[in-house]
Coordinates of C-alpha atoms in Angstrom, one line a residue:
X289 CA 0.0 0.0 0.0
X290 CA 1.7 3.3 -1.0
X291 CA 1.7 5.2 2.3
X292 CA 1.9 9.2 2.6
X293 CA 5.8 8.3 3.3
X294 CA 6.1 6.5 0.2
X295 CA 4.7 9.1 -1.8
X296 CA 6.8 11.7 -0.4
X297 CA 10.1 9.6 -1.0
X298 CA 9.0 9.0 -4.5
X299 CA 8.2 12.7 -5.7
X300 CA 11.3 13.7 -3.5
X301 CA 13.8 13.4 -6.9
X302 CA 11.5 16.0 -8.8
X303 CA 10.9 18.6 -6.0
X304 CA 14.3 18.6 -5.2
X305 CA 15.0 19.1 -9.0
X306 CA 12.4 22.0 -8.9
X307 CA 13.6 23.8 -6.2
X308 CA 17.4 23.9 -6.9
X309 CA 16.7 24.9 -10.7
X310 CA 13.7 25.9 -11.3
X311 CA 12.5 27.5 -8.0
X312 CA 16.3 29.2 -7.6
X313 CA 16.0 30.7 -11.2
X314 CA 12.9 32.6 -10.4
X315 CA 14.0 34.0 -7.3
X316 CA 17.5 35.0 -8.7
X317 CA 15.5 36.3 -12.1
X318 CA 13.4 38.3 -9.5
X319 CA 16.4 40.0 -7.3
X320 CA 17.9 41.1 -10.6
X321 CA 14.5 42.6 -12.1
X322 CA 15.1 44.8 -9.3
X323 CA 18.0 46.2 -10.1
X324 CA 20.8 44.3 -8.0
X325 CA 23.0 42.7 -10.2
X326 CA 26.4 43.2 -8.5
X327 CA 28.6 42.3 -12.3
X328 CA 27.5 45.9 -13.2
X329 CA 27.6 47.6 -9.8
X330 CA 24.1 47.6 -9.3
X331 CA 22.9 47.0 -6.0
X332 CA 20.0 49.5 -5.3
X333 CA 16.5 47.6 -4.8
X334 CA 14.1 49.5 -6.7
X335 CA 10.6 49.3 -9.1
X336 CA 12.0 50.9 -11.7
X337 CA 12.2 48.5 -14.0
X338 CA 8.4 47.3 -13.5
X339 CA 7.9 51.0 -14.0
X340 CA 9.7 51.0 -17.3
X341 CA 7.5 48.3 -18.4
X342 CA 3.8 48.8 -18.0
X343 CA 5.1 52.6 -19.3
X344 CA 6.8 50.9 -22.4
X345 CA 4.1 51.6 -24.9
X346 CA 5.7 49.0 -27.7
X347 CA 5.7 46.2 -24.9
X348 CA 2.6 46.7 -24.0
X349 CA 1.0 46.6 -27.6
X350 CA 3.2 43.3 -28.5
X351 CA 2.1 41.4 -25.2
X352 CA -1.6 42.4 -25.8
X353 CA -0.9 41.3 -29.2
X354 CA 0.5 38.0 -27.8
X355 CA -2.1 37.5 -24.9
X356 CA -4.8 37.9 -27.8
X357 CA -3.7 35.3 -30.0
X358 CA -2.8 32.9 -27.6
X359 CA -6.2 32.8 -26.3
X360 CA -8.0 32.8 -29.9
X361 CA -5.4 29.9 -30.6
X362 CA -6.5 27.8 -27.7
X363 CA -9.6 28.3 -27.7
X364 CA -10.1 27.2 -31.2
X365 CA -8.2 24.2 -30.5
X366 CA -10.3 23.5 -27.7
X367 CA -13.2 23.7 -29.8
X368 CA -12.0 21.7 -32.7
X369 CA -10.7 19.0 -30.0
X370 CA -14.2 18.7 -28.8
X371 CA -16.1 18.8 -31.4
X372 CA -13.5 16.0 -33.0
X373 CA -13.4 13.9 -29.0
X374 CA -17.1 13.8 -29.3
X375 CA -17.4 12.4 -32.9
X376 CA -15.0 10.2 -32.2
X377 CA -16.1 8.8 -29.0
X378 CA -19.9 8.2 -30.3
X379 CA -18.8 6.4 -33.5
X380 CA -17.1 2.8 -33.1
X381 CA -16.5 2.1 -36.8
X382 CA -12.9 0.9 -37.7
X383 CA -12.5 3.9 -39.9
X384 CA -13.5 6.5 -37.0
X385 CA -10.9 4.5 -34.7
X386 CA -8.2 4.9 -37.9
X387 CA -8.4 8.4 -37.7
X388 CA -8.3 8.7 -34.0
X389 CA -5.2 6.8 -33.8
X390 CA -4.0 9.0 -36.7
X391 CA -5.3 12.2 -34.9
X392 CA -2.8 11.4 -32.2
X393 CA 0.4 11.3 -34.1
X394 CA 1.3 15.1 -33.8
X395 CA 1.2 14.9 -30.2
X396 CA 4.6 12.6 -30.4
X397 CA 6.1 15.1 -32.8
X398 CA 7.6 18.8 -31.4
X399 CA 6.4 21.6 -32.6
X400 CA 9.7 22.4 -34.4
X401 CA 8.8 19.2 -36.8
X402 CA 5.4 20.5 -37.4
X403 CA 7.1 23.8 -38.7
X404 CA 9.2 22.3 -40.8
X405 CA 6.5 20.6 -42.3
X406 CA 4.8 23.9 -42.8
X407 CA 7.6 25.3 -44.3
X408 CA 8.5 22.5 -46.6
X409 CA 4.2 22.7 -48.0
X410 CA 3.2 26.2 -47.7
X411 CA 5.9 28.2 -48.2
X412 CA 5.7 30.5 -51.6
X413 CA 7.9 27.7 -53.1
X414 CA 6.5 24.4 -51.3
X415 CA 5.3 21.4 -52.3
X416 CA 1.6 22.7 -52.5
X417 CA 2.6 25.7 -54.6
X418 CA 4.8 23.7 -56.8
X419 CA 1.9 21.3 -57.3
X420 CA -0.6 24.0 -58.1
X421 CA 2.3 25.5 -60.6
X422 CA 2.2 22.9 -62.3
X423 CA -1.2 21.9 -62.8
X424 CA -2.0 25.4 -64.1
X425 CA -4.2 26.3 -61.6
X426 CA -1.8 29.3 -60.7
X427 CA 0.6 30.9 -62.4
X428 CA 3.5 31.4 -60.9
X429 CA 4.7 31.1 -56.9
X430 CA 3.9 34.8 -56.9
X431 CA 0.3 34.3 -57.1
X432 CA 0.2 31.1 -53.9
X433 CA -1.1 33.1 -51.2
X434 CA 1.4 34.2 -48.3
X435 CA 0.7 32.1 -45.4
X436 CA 3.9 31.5 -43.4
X437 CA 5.6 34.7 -42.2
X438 CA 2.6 37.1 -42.6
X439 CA 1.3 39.5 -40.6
X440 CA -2.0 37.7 -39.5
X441 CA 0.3 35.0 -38.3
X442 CA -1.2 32.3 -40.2
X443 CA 1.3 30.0 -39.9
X444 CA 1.9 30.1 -36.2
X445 CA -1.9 29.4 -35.9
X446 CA -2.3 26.6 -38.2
X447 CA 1.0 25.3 -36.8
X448 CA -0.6 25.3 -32.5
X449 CA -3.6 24.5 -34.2
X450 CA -2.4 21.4 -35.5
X451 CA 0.0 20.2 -33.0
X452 CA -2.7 21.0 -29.9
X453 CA -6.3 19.8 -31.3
X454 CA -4.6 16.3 -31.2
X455 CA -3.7 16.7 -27.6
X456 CA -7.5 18.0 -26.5
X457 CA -9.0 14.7 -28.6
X458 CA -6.6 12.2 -26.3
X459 CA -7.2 14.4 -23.1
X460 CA -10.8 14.3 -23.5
X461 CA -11.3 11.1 -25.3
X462 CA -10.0 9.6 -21.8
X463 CA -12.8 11.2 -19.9
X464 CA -15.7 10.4 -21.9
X465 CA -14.5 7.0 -21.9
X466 CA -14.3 7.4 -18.3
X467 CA -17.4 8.6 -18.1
X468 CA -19.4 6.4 -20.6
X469 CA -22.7 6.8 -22.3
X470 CA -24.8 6.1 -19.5
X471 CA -25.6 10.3 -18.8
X472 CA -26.1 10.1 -22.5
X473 CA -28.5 7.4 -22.7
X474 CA -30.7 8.8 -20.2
X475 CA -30.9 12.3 -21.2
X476 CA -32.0 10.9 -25.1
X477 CA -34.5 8.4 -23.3
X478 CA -35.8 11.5 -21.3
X479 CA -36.6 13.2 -25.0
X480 CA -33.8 15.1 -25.1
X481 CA -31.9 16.2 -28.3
X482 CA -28.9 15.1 -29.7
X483 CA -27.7 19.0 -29.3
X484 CA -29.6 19.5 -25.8
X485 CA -27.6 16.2 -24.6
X486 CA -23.7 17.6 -25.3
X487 CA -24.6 21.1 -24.1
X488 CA -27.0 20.3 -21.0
X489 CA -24.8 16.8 -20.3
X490 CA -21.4 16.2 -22.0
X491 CA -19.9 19.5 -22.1
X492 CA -20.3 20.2 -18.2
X493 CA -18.8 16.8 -17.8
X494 CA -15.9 17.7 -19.5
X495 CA -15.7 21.0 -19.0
X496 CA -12.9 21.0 -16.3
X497 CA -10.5 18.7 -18.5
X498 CA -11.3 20.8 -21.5
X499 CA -10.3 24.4 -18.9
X500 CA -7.3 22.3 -18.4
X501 CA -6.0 21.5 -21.8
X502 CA -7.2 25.3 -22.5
X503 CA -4.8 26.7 -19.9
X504 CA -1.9 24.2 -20.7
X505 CA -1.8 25.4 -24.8
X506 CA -3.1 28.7 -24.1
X507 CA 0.8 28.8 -21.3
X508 CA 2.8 27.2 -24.3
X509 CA 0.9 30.0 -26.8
X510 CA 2.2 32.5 -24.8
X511 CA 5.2 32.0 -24.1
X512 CA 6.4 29.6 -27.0
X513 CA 9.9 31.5 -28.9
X514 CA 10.6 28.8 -32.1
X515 CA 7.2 28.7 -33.8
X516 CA 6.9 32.9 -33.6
X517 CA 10.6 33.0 -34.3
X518 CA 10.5 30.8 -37.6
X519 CA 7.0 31.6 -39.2
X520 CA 6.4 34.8 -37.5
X521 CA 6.7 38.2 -38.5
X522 CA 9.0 41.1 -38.0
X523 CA 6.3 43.9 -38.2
X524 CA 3.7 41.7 -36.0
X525 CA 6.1 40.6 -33.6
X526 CA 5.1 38.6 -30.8
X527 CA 6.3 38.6 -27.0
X528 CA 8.6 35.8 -26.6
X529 CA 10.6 36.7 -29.8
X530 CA 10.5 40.8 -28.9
X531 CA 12.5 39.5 -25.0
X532 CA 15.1 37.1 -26.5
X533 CA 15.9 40.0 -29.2
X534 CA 16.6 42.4 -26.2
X535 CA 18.5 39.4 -24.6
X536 CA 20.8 38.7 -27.5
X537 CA 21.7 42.2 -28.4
X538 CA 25.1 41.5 -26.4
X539 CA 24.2 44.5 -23.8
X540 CA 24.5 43.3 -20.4
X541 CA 22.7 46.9 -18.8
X542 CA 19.3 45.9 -20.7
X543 CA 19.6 42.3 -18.0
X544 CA 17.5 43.6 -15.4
X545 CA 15.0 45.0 -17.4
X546 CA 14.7 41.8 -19.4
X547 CA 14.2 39.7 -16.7
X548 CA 11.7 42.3 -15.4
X549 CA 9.8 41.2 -19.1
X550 CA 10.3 37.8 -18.5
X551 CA 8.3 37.9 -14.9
X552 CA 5.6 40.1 -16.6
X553 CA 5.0 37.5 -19.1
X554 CA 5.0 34.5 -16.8
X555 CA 2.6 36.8 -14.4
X556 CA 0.5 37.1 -16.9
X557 CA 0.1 33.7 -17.7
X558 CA -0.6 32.7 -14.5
X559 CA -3.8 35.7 -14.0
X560 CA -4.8 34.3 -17.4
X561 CA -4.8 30.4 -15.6
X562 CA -6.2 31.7 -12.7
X563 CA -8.6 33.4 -14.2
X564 CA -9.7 30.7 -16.5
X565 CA -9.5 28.3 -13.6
X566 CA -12.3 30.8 -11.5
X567 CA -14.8 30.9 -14.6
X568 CA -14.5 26.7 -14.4
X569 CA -15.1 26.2 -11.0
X570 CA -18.6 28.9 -11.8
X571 CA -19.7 26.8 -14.8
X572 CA -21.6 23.7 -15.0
X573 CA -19.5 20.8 -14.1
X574 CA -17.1 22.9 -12.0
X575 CA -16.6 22.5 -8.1
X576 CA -19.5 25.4 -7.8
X577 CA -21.5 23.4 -10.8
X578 CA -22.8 26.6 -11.8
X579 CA -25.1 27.3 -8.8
X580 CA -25.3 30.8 -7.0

């Protein structure tokens, strides 16, 4: 029987691992955001920094610009997961269990191999442009639409989009398979619809899973650097990729201030989580279930 003790032994290894790293580089990141980093001969405590930011006009555009499309991206992944969890957890067919196990592929695969595989179809000279080149139904690669590196970030969403519906299907597939069809079944033998059964029955059932894989791709949205970096764009920059520019540009004064950014944006996450986590517990299904 695993005892309190046991428990504590086993998950010993990774809080011990979180505290020396991970724990350590928040509170060192922290002391420096407030302006005592002793390499420069800084060791006045101060707010500036934080001042500096919310009054930075640029950063403040970029990380609503970030904050927005993070939480568009996950919440259409969510959407599409469900939508695509719930299909494939009615219908038992071979063909619907093909395309679940196929559905789960890209959650194996980093996001860097999903961008490459972007890049290598969509690009103005990609396979799909090629294809269409040749079969006339374009003229040149001028003419293929610019997906990847635009400034409606197209490509970063089709790339979260298509590595994070995946992980909502699995995630939620494994609680309406917890749950079974037995809710279902009564609801449709009580002479309710199809429709009245997944919004009055399913949905609040898995509603805090769904919150939950909301918050976890909505976290990685916001803060994700390679996808931004590679099929971003300059003039529509997003957060992560505006920091590690500031980080790179090989002057060590701009330290404090950009680990000031860094805190902001992992604040931020957290109100967003928090945030999302409070509407949950409000809904249906949540540890409230909706009632006032």
């Amino acid at each position: 029987m695993l005892t309190k003790k046991k428990l504590v032994l086993l998950l010993s290894p990774f809080y011990l691992f979180f505290i020396l790293f991970f724990v350590s580089a928040i509170i060192r990141s922290f002391i420096t955001s407030l302006g005592y980093y002793p390499i420069l001969d800084q060791t006045k405590i101060s707010l500036n920094n934080y001042l500096d930011v919310f009054h930075d006009k640029m950063f403040l555009t970029i990380c609503l610009r970030t904050m927005i499309f993070a939480i568009i991206s996950a919440l259409f992944a969510c959407a599409l997961g469900l939508i695509m969890a719930n299909y494939f957890n009615q219908k038992n067919s071979r063909v619907s269990g093909f395309f679940y196990k196929v559905s789960q592929l890209p959650v194996m695969l980093p996001h860097i191999f999903i961008v490459l595989a972007l890049l290598q179809l969509l690009s103005q000279t990609g396979l799909v442009p090629s294809l269409l080149v040749h079969l006339g139904l374009i003229k040149s690669y001028s003419n293929f639409p610019l997906i990847l590196n635009d400034q409606k970030q197209i490509g970063i969403f089709l790339t979260y989009l298509w590595k994070e519906t995946p992980y909502v299907i699995v995630t939620l597939i494994l609680v309406l398979r917890q749950i079974g069809s037995k809710y279902q079944a009564v609801s449709l033998n009580l002479g309710a619809s199809k429709w009245q059964t997944f919004w009055h029955v399913t949905l609040p059932l898995v509603q805090p899973a769904l919150v939950n894989a909301f918050i976890i791709n909505f976290s990685f949205n916001f803060g994700s650097y390679e996808v931004p970096f590679l099929l971003g764009n300059q003039q529509k920059e997003l957060l992560p990729v505006y920091v590690y520019d500031l980080y790179v540009q090989g002057d060590i004064t701009q330290i404090p201030h950009v680990m000031s950014l860094n805190l902001v944006l992992s604040l931020a996450s957290i109100i967003i989580a928090a945030v999302a986590i409070l509407i949950s517990r409000n809904l249906p299904g949540g540890h409230n279930g909706g009632v006032r």
